[in-house]
Tab-separated table of C-alpha atoms and ligand atoms in Angstrom:
chain	number	residue	atom	x	y	z
P	1	UNK	CA	-1.829	1.232	76.179
P	2	UNK	CA	-5.070	-0.267	75.181
P	3	UNK	CA	-4.589	1.168	71.665
P	4	UNK	CA	-1.169	-0.572	71.384
P	5	UNK	CA	-2.658	-3.946	72.313
P	6	UNK	CA	-5.406	-3.455	69.752
P	7	UNK	CA	-2.875	-2.631	67.031
P	8	UNK	CA	-0.817	-5.751	67.897
P	9	UNK	CA	-3.855	-8.009	67.807
P	10	UNK	CA	-4.871	-6.553	64.430
P	11	UNK	CA	-1.398	-7.196	63.061
P	12	UNK	CA	-1.257	-10.741	64.318
P	13	UNK	CA	-4.746	-11.348	62.797
P	14	UNK	CA	-3.512	-9.968	59.520
P	15	UNK	CA	-0.461	-12.223	59.750
P	16	UNK	CA	-2.622	-15.271	60.394
P	17	UNK	CA	-4.766	-14.438	57.393
P	18	UNK	CA	-1.691	-13.818	55.260
P	19	UNK	CA	-0.272	-17.093	56.455
P	20	UNK	CA	-3.440	-18.946	55.595
P	21	UNK	CA	-3.449	-17.248	52.239
P	22	UNK	CA	0.127	-18.442	51.676
P	23	UNK	CA	-0.682	-21.970	52.805
P	24	UNK	CA	-3.646	-21.943	50.434
P	25	UNK	CA	-1.474	-20.655	47.595
P	26	UNK	CA	1.057	-23.348	48.425
P	27	UNK	CA	-1.569	-26.056	48.291
P	28	UNK	CA	-2.792	-24.677	44.977
P	29	UNK	CA	0.748	-24.754	43.650
P	30	UNK	CA	1.227	-28.328	44.798
P	31	UNK	CA	-2.048	-29.216	43.126
P	32	UNK	CA	-0.858	-27.557	39.941
P	33	UNK	CA	2.455	-29.406	40.184
P	34	UNK	CA	0.597	-32.697	40.651
P	35	UNK	CA	-1.657	-31.840	37.704
P	36	UNK	CA	1.331	-30.893	35.599
P	37	UNK	CA	3.094	-34.155	36.558
P	38	UNK	CA	0.004	-36.091	35.445
P	39	UNK	CA	-0.201	-34.070	32.223
P	40	UNK	CA	3.481	-34.720	31.686
P	41	UNK	CA	3.036	-38.447	32.185
P	42	UNK	CA	0.104	-38.344	29.776
P	43	UNK	CA	2.318	-36.602	27.219
P	44	UNK	CA	5.116	-39.127	27.732
P	45	UNK	CA	2.565	-41.942	27.290
P	46	UNK	CA	1.157	-40.315	24.162
P	47	UNK	CA	4.666	-39.926	22.855
P	48	UNK	CA	5.444	-43.577	23.518
P	49	UNK	CA	2.187	-44.573	21.781
P	50	UNK	CA	3.139	-42.440	18.793
P	51	UNK	CA	6.568	-44.046	18.668
P	52	UNK	CA	4.943	-47.484	18.850
P	53	UNK	CA	2.553	-46.557	16.057
P	54	UNK	CA	5.458	-45.270	13.995
P	55	UNK	CA	7.317	-48.548	14.578
P	56	UNK	CA	4.206	-50.535	13.623
P	57	UNK	CA	3.791	-48.419	10.497
P	58	UNK	CA	7.420	-49.057	9.587
P	59	UNK	CA	6.874	-52.812	10.019
P	60	UNK	CA	3.646	-52.652	7.957
P	61	UNK	CA	5.498	-50.694	5.291
P	62	UNK	CA	8.301	-53.269	5.291
P	63	UNK	CA	5.710	-56.055	4.986
P	64	UNK	CA	4.037	-54.283	2.097
P	65	UNK	CA	7.397	-53.831	0.407
P	66	UNK	CA	8.304	-57.451	1.077
P	67	UNK	CA	4.982	-58.602	-0.344
P	68	UNK	CA	5.606	-56.355	-3.332
P	69	UNK	CA	9.023	-57.911	-3.782
P	70	UNK	CA	7.457	-61.365	-3.476
P	71	UNK	CA	4.873	-60.473	-6.095
P	72	UNK	CA	7.510	-59.223	-8.496
P	73	UNK	CA	9.662	-62.268	-7.792
P	74	UNK	CA	6.572	-64.421	-8.330
P	75	UNK	CA	5.770	-62.793	-11.662
P	76	UNK	CA	9.356	-63.065	-12.849
P	77	UNK	CA	9.506	-66.670	-11.710
P	78	UNK	CA	6.116	-67.609	-13.142
P	79	UNK	CA	6.960	-65.988	-16.405
P	80	UNK	CA	10.155	-68.032	-16.567
P	81	UNK	CA	8.489	-71.234	-15.393
P	82	UNK	CA	5.711	-70.960	-17.978
P	83	UNK	CA	7.727	-69.601	-20.870
P	84	UNK	CA	10.404	-72.276	-20.655
P	85	UNK	CA	8.140	-75.283	-21.233
P	86	UNK	CA	6.030	-73.322	-23.741
P	87	UNK	CA	9.220	-72.623	-25.616
P	88	UNK	CA	9.928	-76.349	-25.707
P	89	UNK	CA	6.409	-77.241	-26.812
P	90	UNK	CA	5.956	-74.604	-29.516
P	91	UNK	CA	9.565	-74.745	-30.712
P	92	UNK	CA	9.669	-78.504	-31.168
P	93	UNK	CA	6.112	-78.715	-32.536
P	94	UNK	CA	7.296	-76.304	-35.216
P	95	UNK	CA	10.366	-78.397	-35.901
P	96	UNK	CA	8.266	-81.546	-36.260
P	97	UNK	CA	6.768	-80.002	-39.403
P	98	UNK	CA	10.164	-80.368	-41.089
P	99	UNK	CA	9.651	-83.106	-43.732
P	100	UNK	CA	13.170	-84.558	-43.735
P	101	UNK	CA	13.417	-85.544	-40.080
P	102	UNK	CA	14.750	-88.969	-39.190
P	103	UNK	CA	12.659	-91.259	-37.004
P	104	UNK	CA	15.063	-90.729	-34.104
P	105	UNK	CA	14.816	-86.958	-34.420
P	106	UNK	CA	11.025	-87.153	-34.434
P	107	UNK	CA	11.034	-89.292	-31.300
P	108	UNK	CA	13.426	-86.917	-29.571
P	109	UNK	CA	11.304	-83.862	-30.376
P	110	UNK	CA	8.126	-85.617	-29.272
P	111	UNK	CA	9.750	-86.594	-26.011
P	112	UNK	CA	10.788	-82.960	-25.376
P	113	UNK	CA	7.222	-81.828	-26.072
P	114	UNK	CA	5.918	-84.438	-23.630
P	115	UNK	CA	8.344	-83.442	-20.892
P	116	UNK	CA	7.660	-79.737	-21.360
P	117	UNK	CA	3.925	-80.387	-21.264
P	118	UNK	CA	4.254	-82.347	-18.033
P	119	UNK	CA	6.307	-79.549	-16.468
P	120	UNK	CA	3.762	-76.975	-17.570
P	121	UNK	CA	0.962	-79.035	-16.070
P	122	UNK	CA	2.803	-79.269	-12.738
P	123	UNK	CA	3.153	-75.553	-12.426
P	124	UNK	CA	-0.447	-74.927	-13.417
P	125	UNK	CA	-1.659	-77.464	-10.849
P	126	UNK	CA	0.441	-75.755	-8.165
P	127	UNK	CA	-0.918	-72.322	-9.027
P	128	UNK	CA	-4.497	-73.584	-9.012
P	129	UNK	CA	-3.967	-75.329	-5.673
P	130	UNK	CA	-2.364	-72.347	-3.975
P	131	UNK	CA	-5.158	-70.069	-5.240
P	132	UNK	CA	-7.754	-72.470	-3.870
P	133	UNK	CA	-5.970	-72.645	-0.532
P	134	UNK	CA	-5.655	-68.872	-0.271
P	135	UNK	CA	-9.260	-68.216	-1.172
P	136	UNK	CA	-10.344	-70.756	1.459
P	137	UNK	CA	-12.003	-72.974	-1.138
P	138	UNK	CA	-9.822	-76.048	-0.656
P	139	UNK	CA	-11.952	-78.728	0.966
P	140	UNK	CA	-10.894	-81.706	3.024
P	141	UNK	CA	-12.400	-85.052	2.172
P	142	UNK	CA	-11.854	-87.435	5.097
P	143	UNK	CA	-12.043	-91.145	4.380
P	144	UNK	CA	-10.377	-94.266	5.663
P	145	UNK	CA	-7.278	-95.160	3.728
P	146	UNK	CA	-4.399	-97.529	4.124
P	147	UNK	CA	-1.067	-95.750	4.612
P	148	UNK	CA	1.094	-98.802	3.920
P	149	UNK	CA	-0.472	-99.195	0.491
P	150	UNK	CA	-0.049	-95.516	-0.197
P	151	UNK	CA	3.642	-95.610	0.685
P	152	UNK	CA	4.261	-98.757	-1.320
P	153	UNK	CA	2.560	-97.126	-4.299
P	154	UNK	CA	4.762	-94.042	-4.028
P	155	UNK	CA	7.815	-96.282	-3.643
P	156	UNK	CA	6.943	-98.275	-6.780
P	157	UNK	CA	6.120	-95.121	-8.701
P	158	UNK	CA	9.399	-93.299	-7.970
P	159	UNK	CA	11.780	-96.288	-7.859
P	160	UNK	CA	12.697	-96.196	-11.571
P	161	UNK	CA	13.403	-92.448	-11.481
P	162	UNK	CA	15.579	-92.707	-8.343
P	163	UNK	CA	17.484	-95.725	-9.649
P	164	UNK	CA	17.841	-93.949	-12.976
P	165	UNK	CA	19.844	-91.287	-11.089
P	166	UNK	CA	22.084	-94.029	-9.659
P	167	UNK	CA	20.522	-93.751	-6.199
P	168	UNK	CA	18.545	-96.115	-3.961
P	169	UNK	CA	14.996	-95.738	-2.721
P	170	UNK	CA	13.746	-97.525	0.380
P	171	UNK	CA	10.622	-97.399	2.501
P	172	UNK	CA	9.680	-98.277	6.061
P	173	UNK	CA	6.124	-99.035	7.096
P	174	UNK	CA	6.109	-99.546	10.822
P	175	UNK	CA	2.534	-100.711	11.436
P	176	UNK	CA	1.068	-104.011	10.247
P	177	UNK	CA	-1.188	-103.640	7.184
P	178	UNK	CA	-4.387	-104.027	9.202
P	179	UNK	CA	-3.488	-101.286	11.656
P	180	UNK	CA	-2.168	-98.878	9.054
P	181	UNK	CA	-5.525	-97.274	8.445
P	182	UNK	CA	-5.910	-93.529	8.773
P	183	UNK	CA	-9.042	-91.481	8.565
P	184	UNK	CA	-7.707	-88.619	6.518
P	185	UNK	CA	-7.766	-86.998	3.094
P	186	UNK	CA	-5.939	-89.582	1.048
P	187	UNK	CA	-5.356	-87.351	-1.961
P	188	UNK	CA	-3.767	-84.658	0.198
P	189	UNK	CA	-1.473	-87.116	1.997
P	190	UNK	CA	-0.382	-88.416	-1.421
P	191	UNK	CA	0.176	-84.891	-2.694
P	192	UNK	CA	2.378	-84.078	0.330
P	193	UNK	CA	4.421	-87.266	-0.088
P	194	UNK	CA	4.796	-86.885	-3.833
P	195	UNK	CA	5.961	-83.333	-3.400
P	196	UNK	CA	8.542	-84.239	-0.751
P	197	UNK	CA	9.862	-87.217	-2.722
P	198	UNK	CA	10.077	-85.149	-5.924
P	199	UNK	CA	12.092	-82.539	-4.023
P	200	UNK	CA	14.330	-85.234	-2.505
P	201	UNK	CA	15.074	-86.495	-6.031
P	202	UNK	CA	15.523	-83.004	-7.429
P	203	UNK	CA	17.929	-81.850	-4.713
P	204	UNK	CA	20.063	-85.040	-4.458
P	205	UNK	CA	22.603	-86.532	-6.820
P	206	UNK	CA	23.934	-89.472	-4.868
P	207	UNK	CA	23.143	-91.767	-1.955
P	208	UNK	CA	19.627	-92.756	-1.058
P	209	UNK	CA	16.131	-91.547	-0.417
P	210	UNK	CA	13.927	-93.087	2.247
P	211	UNK	CA	10.288	-92.660	3.068
P	212	UNK	CA	8.029	-94.066	5.728
P	213	UNK	CA	6.432	-93.371	9.049
P	214	UNK	CA	6.428	-94.216	12.735
P	215	UNK	CA	3.660	-94.111	15.294
P	216	UNK	CA	4.287	-91.376	17.862
P	217	UNK	CA	1.494	-91.160	20.445
P	218	UNK	CA	-1.686	-90.006	18.801
P	219	UNK	CA	0.052	-89.182	15.538
P	220	UNK	CA	1.770	-90.946	12.689
P	221	UNK	CA	5.029	-89.172	11.967
P	222	UNK	CA	5.943	-89.464	8.300
P	223	UNK	CA	9.390	-88.790	6.895
P	224	UNK	CA	11.152	-88.330	3.570
P	225	UNK	CA	14.911	-88.457	3.969
P	226	UNK	CA	17.576	-87.676	1.421
P	227	UNK	CA	21.349	-87.406	1.184
P	228	UNK	CA	21.248	-84.340	-1.039
P	229	UNK	CA	22.478	-80.742	-0.972
P	230	UNK	CA	20.799	-79.843	2.331
P	231	UNK	CA	19.303	-76.518	3.378
P	232	UNK	CA	21.103	-73.711	5.263
P	233	UNK	CA	19.845	-73.261	8.867
P	234	UNK	CA	18.570	-69.732	8.263
P	235	UNK	CA	16.396	-70.874	5.341
P	236	UNK	CA	14.787	-73.895	6.993
P	237	UNK	CA	11.636	-72.017	7.999
P	238	UNK	CA	11.337	-69.687	5.026
P	239	UNK	CA	11.193	-72.506	2.460
P	240	UNK	CA	7.657	-73.302	3.639
P	241	UNK	CA	6.524	-69.830	2.525
P	242	UNK	CA	5.081	-69.212	-0.914
P	243	UNK	CA	7.471	-68.606	-3.787
P	244	UNK	CA	10.510	-69.039	-1.563
P	245	UNK	CA	13.518	-71.091	-2.538
P	246	UNK	CA	16.397	-71.875	-0.196
P	247	UNK	CA	19.157	-70.501	-2.315
P	248	UNK	CA	17.890	-67.133	-3.477
P	249	UNK	CA	21.081	-66.083	-5.204
P	250	UNK	CA	21.133	-69.229	-7.277
P	251	UNK	CA	17.492	-69.236	-8.382
P	252	UNK	CA	17.915	-70.604	-11.836
P	253	UNK	CA	19.955	-73.604	-10.754
P	254	UNK	CA	16.806	-75.675	-10.163
P	255	UNK	CA	13.412	-75.513	-11.835
P	256	UNK	CA	10.478	-74.705	-9.608
P	257	UNK	CA	8.319	-71.894	-8.416
P	258	UNK	CA	8.770	-72.441	-4.690
P	259	UNK	CA	5.145	-73.462	-4.234
P	260	UNK	CA	5.350	-77.169	-3.436
P	261	UNK	CA	6.294	-76.860	0.231
P	262	UNK	CA	3.775	-74.128	0.979
P	263	UNK	CA	1.022	-76.273	-0.536
P	264	UNK	CA	2.252	-79.257	1.509
P	265	UNK	CA	2.290	-77.139	4.664
P	266	UNK	CA	-1.258	-75.912	4.063
P	267	UNK	CA	-2.428	-79.506	3.474
P	268	UNK	CA	-0.701	-80.870	6.595
P	269	UNK	CA	-2.272	-78.133	8.711
P	270	UNK	CA	-5.714	-78.794	7.210
P	271	UNK	CA	-5.327	-82.424	8.253
P	272	UNK	CA	-4.394	-81.462	11.827
P	273	UNK	CA	-0.635	-82.015	11.681
P	274	UNK	CA	2.687	-80.186	11.473
P	275	UNK	CA	5.536	-80.155	8.960
P	276	UNK	CA	9.197	-79.327	9.528
P	277	UNK	CA	12.670	-80.103	8.255
P	278	UNK	CA	15.961	-81.177	9.789
P	279	UNK	CA	18.842	-80.599	7.476
P	280	UNK	CA	22.553	-80.113	7.214
P	281	UNK	CA	24.161	-78.438	4.236
P	282	UNK	CA	26.046	-80.897	2.064
P	283	UNK	CA	24.738	-83.903	4.006
P	284	UNK	CA	21.029	-84.034	3.339
P	285	UNK	CA	17.557	-83.249	4.619
P	286	UNK	CA	14.764	-85.077	6.382
P	287	UNK	CA	11.282	-83.637	6.037
P	288	UNK	CA	8.794	-84.734	8.709
P	289	UNK	CA	5.040	-84.295	8.884
P	290	UNK	CA	2.447	-85.602	11.312
P	291	UNK	CA	-1.154	-86.724	10.780
P	292	UNK	CA	-3.519	-87.633	13.647
P	293	UNK	CA	-3.811	-91.399	13.981
P	294	UNK	CA	-7.261	-92.673	14.718
P	295	UNK	CA	-6.856	-96.343	15.587
P	296	UNK	CA	-10.645	-96.865	15.801
P	297	UNK	CA	-10.352	-97.060	12.056
P	298	UNK	CA	-8.043	-100.069	12.325
P	299	UNK	CA	-9.155	-103.640	11.788
P	300	UNK	CA	-11.597	-102.560	9.085
P	301	UNK	CA	-11.400	-104.208	5.704
P	302	UNK	CA	-8.288	-103.399	3.766
P	303	UNK	CA	-9.145	-102.025	0.370
P	304	UNK	CA	-7.302	-103.814	-2.415
P	305	UNK	CA	-5.607	-102.018	-5.285
P	306	UNK	CA	-7.140	-102.305	-8.724
P	307	UNK	CA	-4.779	-104.229	-10.991
P	308	UNK	CA	-5.230	-104.168	-14.713
P	309	UNK	CA	-4.738	-107.723	-15.949
P	310	UNK	CA	-2.778	-108.571	-19.076
P	311	UNK	CA	-4.799	-108.233	-22.254
P	312	UNK	CA	-7.557	-106.461	-20.377
P	313	UNK	CA	-8.590	-104.260	-23.261
P	314	UNK	CA	-9.413	-107.231	-25.464
P	315	UNK	CA	-11.862	-108.523	-22.845
P	316	UNK	CA	-13.951	-105.378	-22.968
P	317	UNK	CA	-16.916	-105.506	-25.289
P	318	UNK	CA	-17.396	-103.026	-28.115
P	319	UNK	CA	-18.884	-99.977	-26.521
P	320	UNK	CA	-21.116	-97.242	-27.800
P	321	UNK	CA	-19.492	-94.114	-26.456
P	322	UNK	CA	-20.575	-90.497	-26.324
P	323	UNK	CA	-17.884	-87.852	-26.030
P	324	UNK	CA	-19.363	-84.594	-24.734
P	325	UNK	CA	-16.586	-82.055	-25.189
P	326	UNK	CA	-16.429	-78.563	-26.680
P	327	UNK	CA	-12.669	-78.318	-27.088
P	328	UNK	CA	-11.520	-79.788	-30.379
P	329	UNK	CA	-8.076	-80.880	-29.211
P	330	UNK	CA	-9.419	-82.683	-26.152
P	331	UNK	CA	-12.172	-84.328	-28.174
P	332	UNK	CA	-9.661	-85.621	-30.760
P	333	UNK	CA	-7.377	-86.998	-28.052
P	334	UNK	CA	-10.219	-88.820	-26.335
P	335	UNK	CA	-11.500	-90.185	-29.651
P	336	UNK	CA	-8.108	-91.705	-30.417
P	337	UNK	CA	-7.817	-93.272	-26.956
P	338	UNK	CA	-11.335	-94.757	-26.828
P	339	UNK	CA	-11.179	-96.101	-30.361
P	340	UNK	CA	-9.883	-99.425	-29.059
P	341	UNK	CA	-13.022	-99.989	-26.967
P	342	UNK	CA	-15.629	-98.317	-29.119
P	343	UNK	CA	-17.743	-99.803	-31.852
P	344	UNK	CA	-19.369	-96.396	-32.279
P	345	UNK	CA	-18.280	-93.008	-31.012
P	346	UNK	CA	-20.844	-90.171	-30.877
P	347	UNK	CA	-20.004	-86.551	-30.199
P	348	UNK	CA	-21.674	-83.606	-28.483
P	349	UNK	CA	-20.361	-80.091	-28.048
P	350	UNK	CA	-22.694	-78.737	-25.391
P	351	UNK	CA	-24.542	-80.060	-22.359
P	352	UNK	CA	-27.830	-79.745	-24.242
P	353	UNK	CA	-26.486	-81.788	-27.188
P	354	UNK	CA	-25.247	-84.432	-24.736
P	355	UNK	CA	-28.745	-84.831	-23.262
P	356	UNK	CA	-30.241	-85.035	-26.772
P	357	UNK	CA	-27.700	-87.682	-27.816
P	358	UNK	CA	-28.525	-89.798	-24.755
P	359	UNK	CA	-32.270	-89.449	-25.337
P	360	UNK	CA	-31.942	-90.498	-28.993
P	361	UNK	CA	-29.538	-93.355	-28.225
P	362	UNK	CA	-30.728	-95.273	-25.166
P	363	UNK	CA	-28.126	-97.963	-25.951
P	364	UNK	CA	-25.133	-95.710	-25.198
P	365	UNK	CA	-22.807	-97.548	-22.761
P	366	UNK	CA	-20.464	-94.794	-21.733
P	367	UNK	CA	-20.440	-90.988	-21.680
P	368	UNK	CA	-17.329	-88.877	-21.229
P	369	UNK	CA	-18.776	-85.692	-19.852
P	370	UNK	CA	-16.705	-82.538	-19.976
P	371	UNK	CA	-17.720	-80.269	-17.116
P	372	UNK	CA	-17.020	-76.871	-18.649
P	373	UNK	CA	-19.235	-76.694	-21.751
P	374	UNK	CA	-21.242	-73.886	-23.385
P	375	UNK	CA	-25.030	-73.604	-22.909
P	376	UNK	CA	-25.157	-76.122	-20.096
P	377	UNK	CA	-22.328	-77.497	-18.003
P	378	UNK	CA	-21.581	-81.182	-17.529
P	379	UNK	CA	-22.955	-81.373	-13.974
P	380	UNK	CA	-26.376	-80.110	-15.058
P	381	UNK	CA	-26.396	-82.271	-18.211
P	382	UNK	CA	-25.607	-85.341	-16.060
P	383	UNK	CA	-28.410	-84.484	-13.630
P	384	UNK	CA	-30.882	-84.309	-16.504
P	385	UNK	CA	-29.635	-87.505	-18.176
P	386	UNK	CA	-30.044	-89.323	-14.858
P	387	UNK	CA	-33.756	-88.454	-14.884
P	388	UNK	CA	-34.338	-90.812	-17.811
P	389	UNK	CA	-31.268	-93.051	-17.850
P	390	UNK	CA	-29.895	-94.538	-14.636
P	391	UNK	CA	-27.713	-97.180	-16.287
P	392	UNK	CA	-25.366	-95.383	-18.648
P	393	UNK	CA	-21.887	-95.017	-17.173
P	394	UNK	CA	-20.973	-91.323	-17.042
P	395	UNK	CA	-17.366	-90.326	-16.440
P	396	UNK	CA	-16.766	-86.655	-15.765
P	397	UNK	CA	-13.623	-85.089	-17.151
P	398	UNK	CA	-12.336	-81.705	-16.165
P	399	UNK	CA	-9.294	-79.605	-16.730
P	400	UNK	CA	-9.573	-77.889	-13.365
P	401	UNK	CA	-7.967	-80.737	-11.466
P	402	UNK	CA	-9.143	-79.455	-8.143
P	403	UNK	CA	-9.691	-81.562	-5.092
P	404	UNK	CA	-13.464	-81.619	-4.660
P	405	UNK	CA	-14.294	-82.003	-8.364
P	406	UNK	CA	-14.707	-85.725	-7.880
P	407	UNK	CA	-17.321	-85.200	-5.153
P	408	UNK	CA	-19.225	-82.638	-7.223
P	409	UNK	CA	-19.259	-85.004	-10.191
P	410	UNK	CA	-20.506	-87.936	-8.111
P	411	UNK	CA	-23.161	-85.742	-6.496
P	412	UNK	CA	-24.393	-84.746	-9.950
P	413	UNK	CA	-24.817	-88.428	-10.860
P	414	UNK	CA	-21.526	-89.302	-12.563
P	415	UNK	CA	-20.085	-92.742	-11.832
P	416	UNK	CA	-16.529	-91.520	-11.814
P	417	UNK	CA	-14.187	-88.696	-12.622
P	418	UNK	CA	-10.986	-88.380	-14.612
P	419	UNK	CA	-8.816	-85.256	-14.597
P	420	UNK	CA	-7.414	-83.814	-17.814
P	421	UNK	CA	-5.010	-84.316	-19.431
P	422	UNK	CA	-6.377	-87.792	-19.725
P	423	UNK	CA	-3.779	-90.538	-19.373
P	424	UNK	CA	-4.416	-93.607	-21.465
P	425	UNK	CA	-3.629	-96.030	-18.622
P	426	UNK	CA	-5.905	-94.296	-16.104
P	427	UNK	CA	-8.686	-94.287	-18.636
P	428	UNK	CA	-8.199	-97.998	-19.308
P	429	UNK	CA	-8.362	-98.790	-15.588
P	430	UNK	CA	-11.655	-96.886	-15.380
P	431	UNK	CA	-13.181	-98.560	-18.417
P	432	UNK	CA	-12.015	-101.921	-17.097
P	433	UNK	CA	-13.665	-101.144	-13.754
P	434	UNK	CA	-17.094	-100.601	-15.300
P	435	UNK	CA	-17.170	-102.896	-18.294
P	436	UNK	CA	-15.101	-105.926	-17.331
P	437	UNK	CA	-17.751	-106.746	-14.686
P	438	UNK	CA	-20.561	-106.846	-17.216
P	439	UNK	CA	-18.642	-109.417	-19.263
P	440	UNK	CA	-18.195	-111.854	-16.416
P	441	UNK	CA	-21.840	-111.708	-15.220
U	501	ADP	P1	10.515	-75.661	-5.583
U	501	ADP	O1	11.203	-76.959	-5.380
U	501	ADP	O2	9.512	-75.681	-6.687
U	501	ADP	O3	11.439	-74.505	-5.678
U	501	ADP	P2	9.369	-76.046	-2.935
U	501	ADP	O4	8.370	-75.206	-2.209
U	501	ADP	O5	9.042	-77.479	-3.137
U	501	ADP	O6	9.614	-75.312	-4.313
U	501	ADP	O7	10.734	-75.946	-2.162
U	501	ADP	C1	11.198	-74.680	-1.740
U	501	ADP	C2	12.711	-74.679	-1.648
U	501	ADP	O8	13.148	-75.518	-0.577
U	501	ADP	C3	13.399	-75.221	-2.886
U	501	ADP	O9	13.543	-74.225	-3.861
U	501	ADP	C4	14.733	-75.692	-2.315
U	501	ADP	O10	15.614	-74.590	-2.221
U	501	ADP	C5	14.389	-76.124	-0.895
U	501	ADP	N1	14.224	-77.592	-0.779
U	501	ADP	C6	13.066	-78.287	-0.747
U	501	ADP	N2	13.277	-79.593	-0.598
U	501	ADP	C7	14.613	-79.770	-0.504
U	501	ADP	C8	15.480	-80.919	-0.317
U	501	ADP	N3	14.996	-82.147	-0.196
U	501	ADP	N4	16.811	-80.677	-0.265
U	501	ADP	C9	17.316	-79.428	-0.385
U	501	ADP	N5	16.559	-78.306	-0.562
U	501	ADP	C10	15.230	-78.471	-0.617
């Protein structure tokens, strides 16, 4: 009897142990399941990450391909944009050699050469500007300037061209002259306006073009409005990108490299504003841009425009002029233009020669100083000339046409700056500015 009880107790002990063992195994299994679930989740997460990375790589690849396409489109476009005017210049220069040309034919060929040259210069300026913007070298030069005057100037400048197309040009300045003063980069605001007005003329054949601004809170909101071909909705953002034109399929219909608006956009953003367009195909477009309005600047003196009076050149005394220039073509051009003011024109081909010429001729009135010259550049030559001659008027001239050149030239000791190609009228205004005064003293 006792033995039976003992056996039973042993069995039930064994069962309890077996049970515990099972419970333990169960717990272990649950643990494993939990671990596996975590591992599974980890795998799913890793998978998702991989898919995301793959999607990102696809986007990056598409961007790279797009940028490649843009580069090829750019090269094709640039090549066309540069070759076309060069064709006009070289072709018609060649034809001018023909001895039996009539006077009318000569004038026609010369006018084609002039137009092609101007077009070439535009594209080069755009390329230089966009490169400066992209390399972060474009500087902003904030000064007070009168917006009303700026708009009136642009109006007067473009009026003949717009009316020549049988269209009207109007402008709207909504602040009184005294309050229309902005502290901003005047040259950049002009560049934006000029670009928008040029586009308005280029992309319109009838109706009118308007420009102006309104005060909106802390900003002036400028507009250029046309009644031209308009821009499709789905292209209204892309046109502000580099090398992009609205109508891709019809690229050759209008000249242009698709750079103007991207330069304008970069400028507006540098000045703290925004640019956008509202447009309807077939009806026209209005481009808007904003510039912060700082009315503390108001009520200051309004700067007057320089006006070249009639017969101004004859009032300027005979000048002794030094042309410091290493490029033969540029030197010849300048010599012809300054002939009417100069009693004596001296020449130097390097910065060092320019200093020597000034040292040997203390009576020189005016120096045209090219900036890019062999041996010593124009900035350094000017600095050295200033050590012994404070009075001579030095006008820097450079072919780089970059915003900021003026400041560098003035810092070096130049009185003024004129970009190449030198325009006769601009040069006359400058000479008038420095030498008319001396006459009246
Ligand atoms: P470009 O005129 O040299 O091609 P832009 O950057 O100035 O380059 O302009 C980009 C594109 O935007 C133009 O090619 C044109 O398709 C479109 N566009 C710009 N201004 C106007 C406008 N006023 N009306 C219609 N389309 C315009």
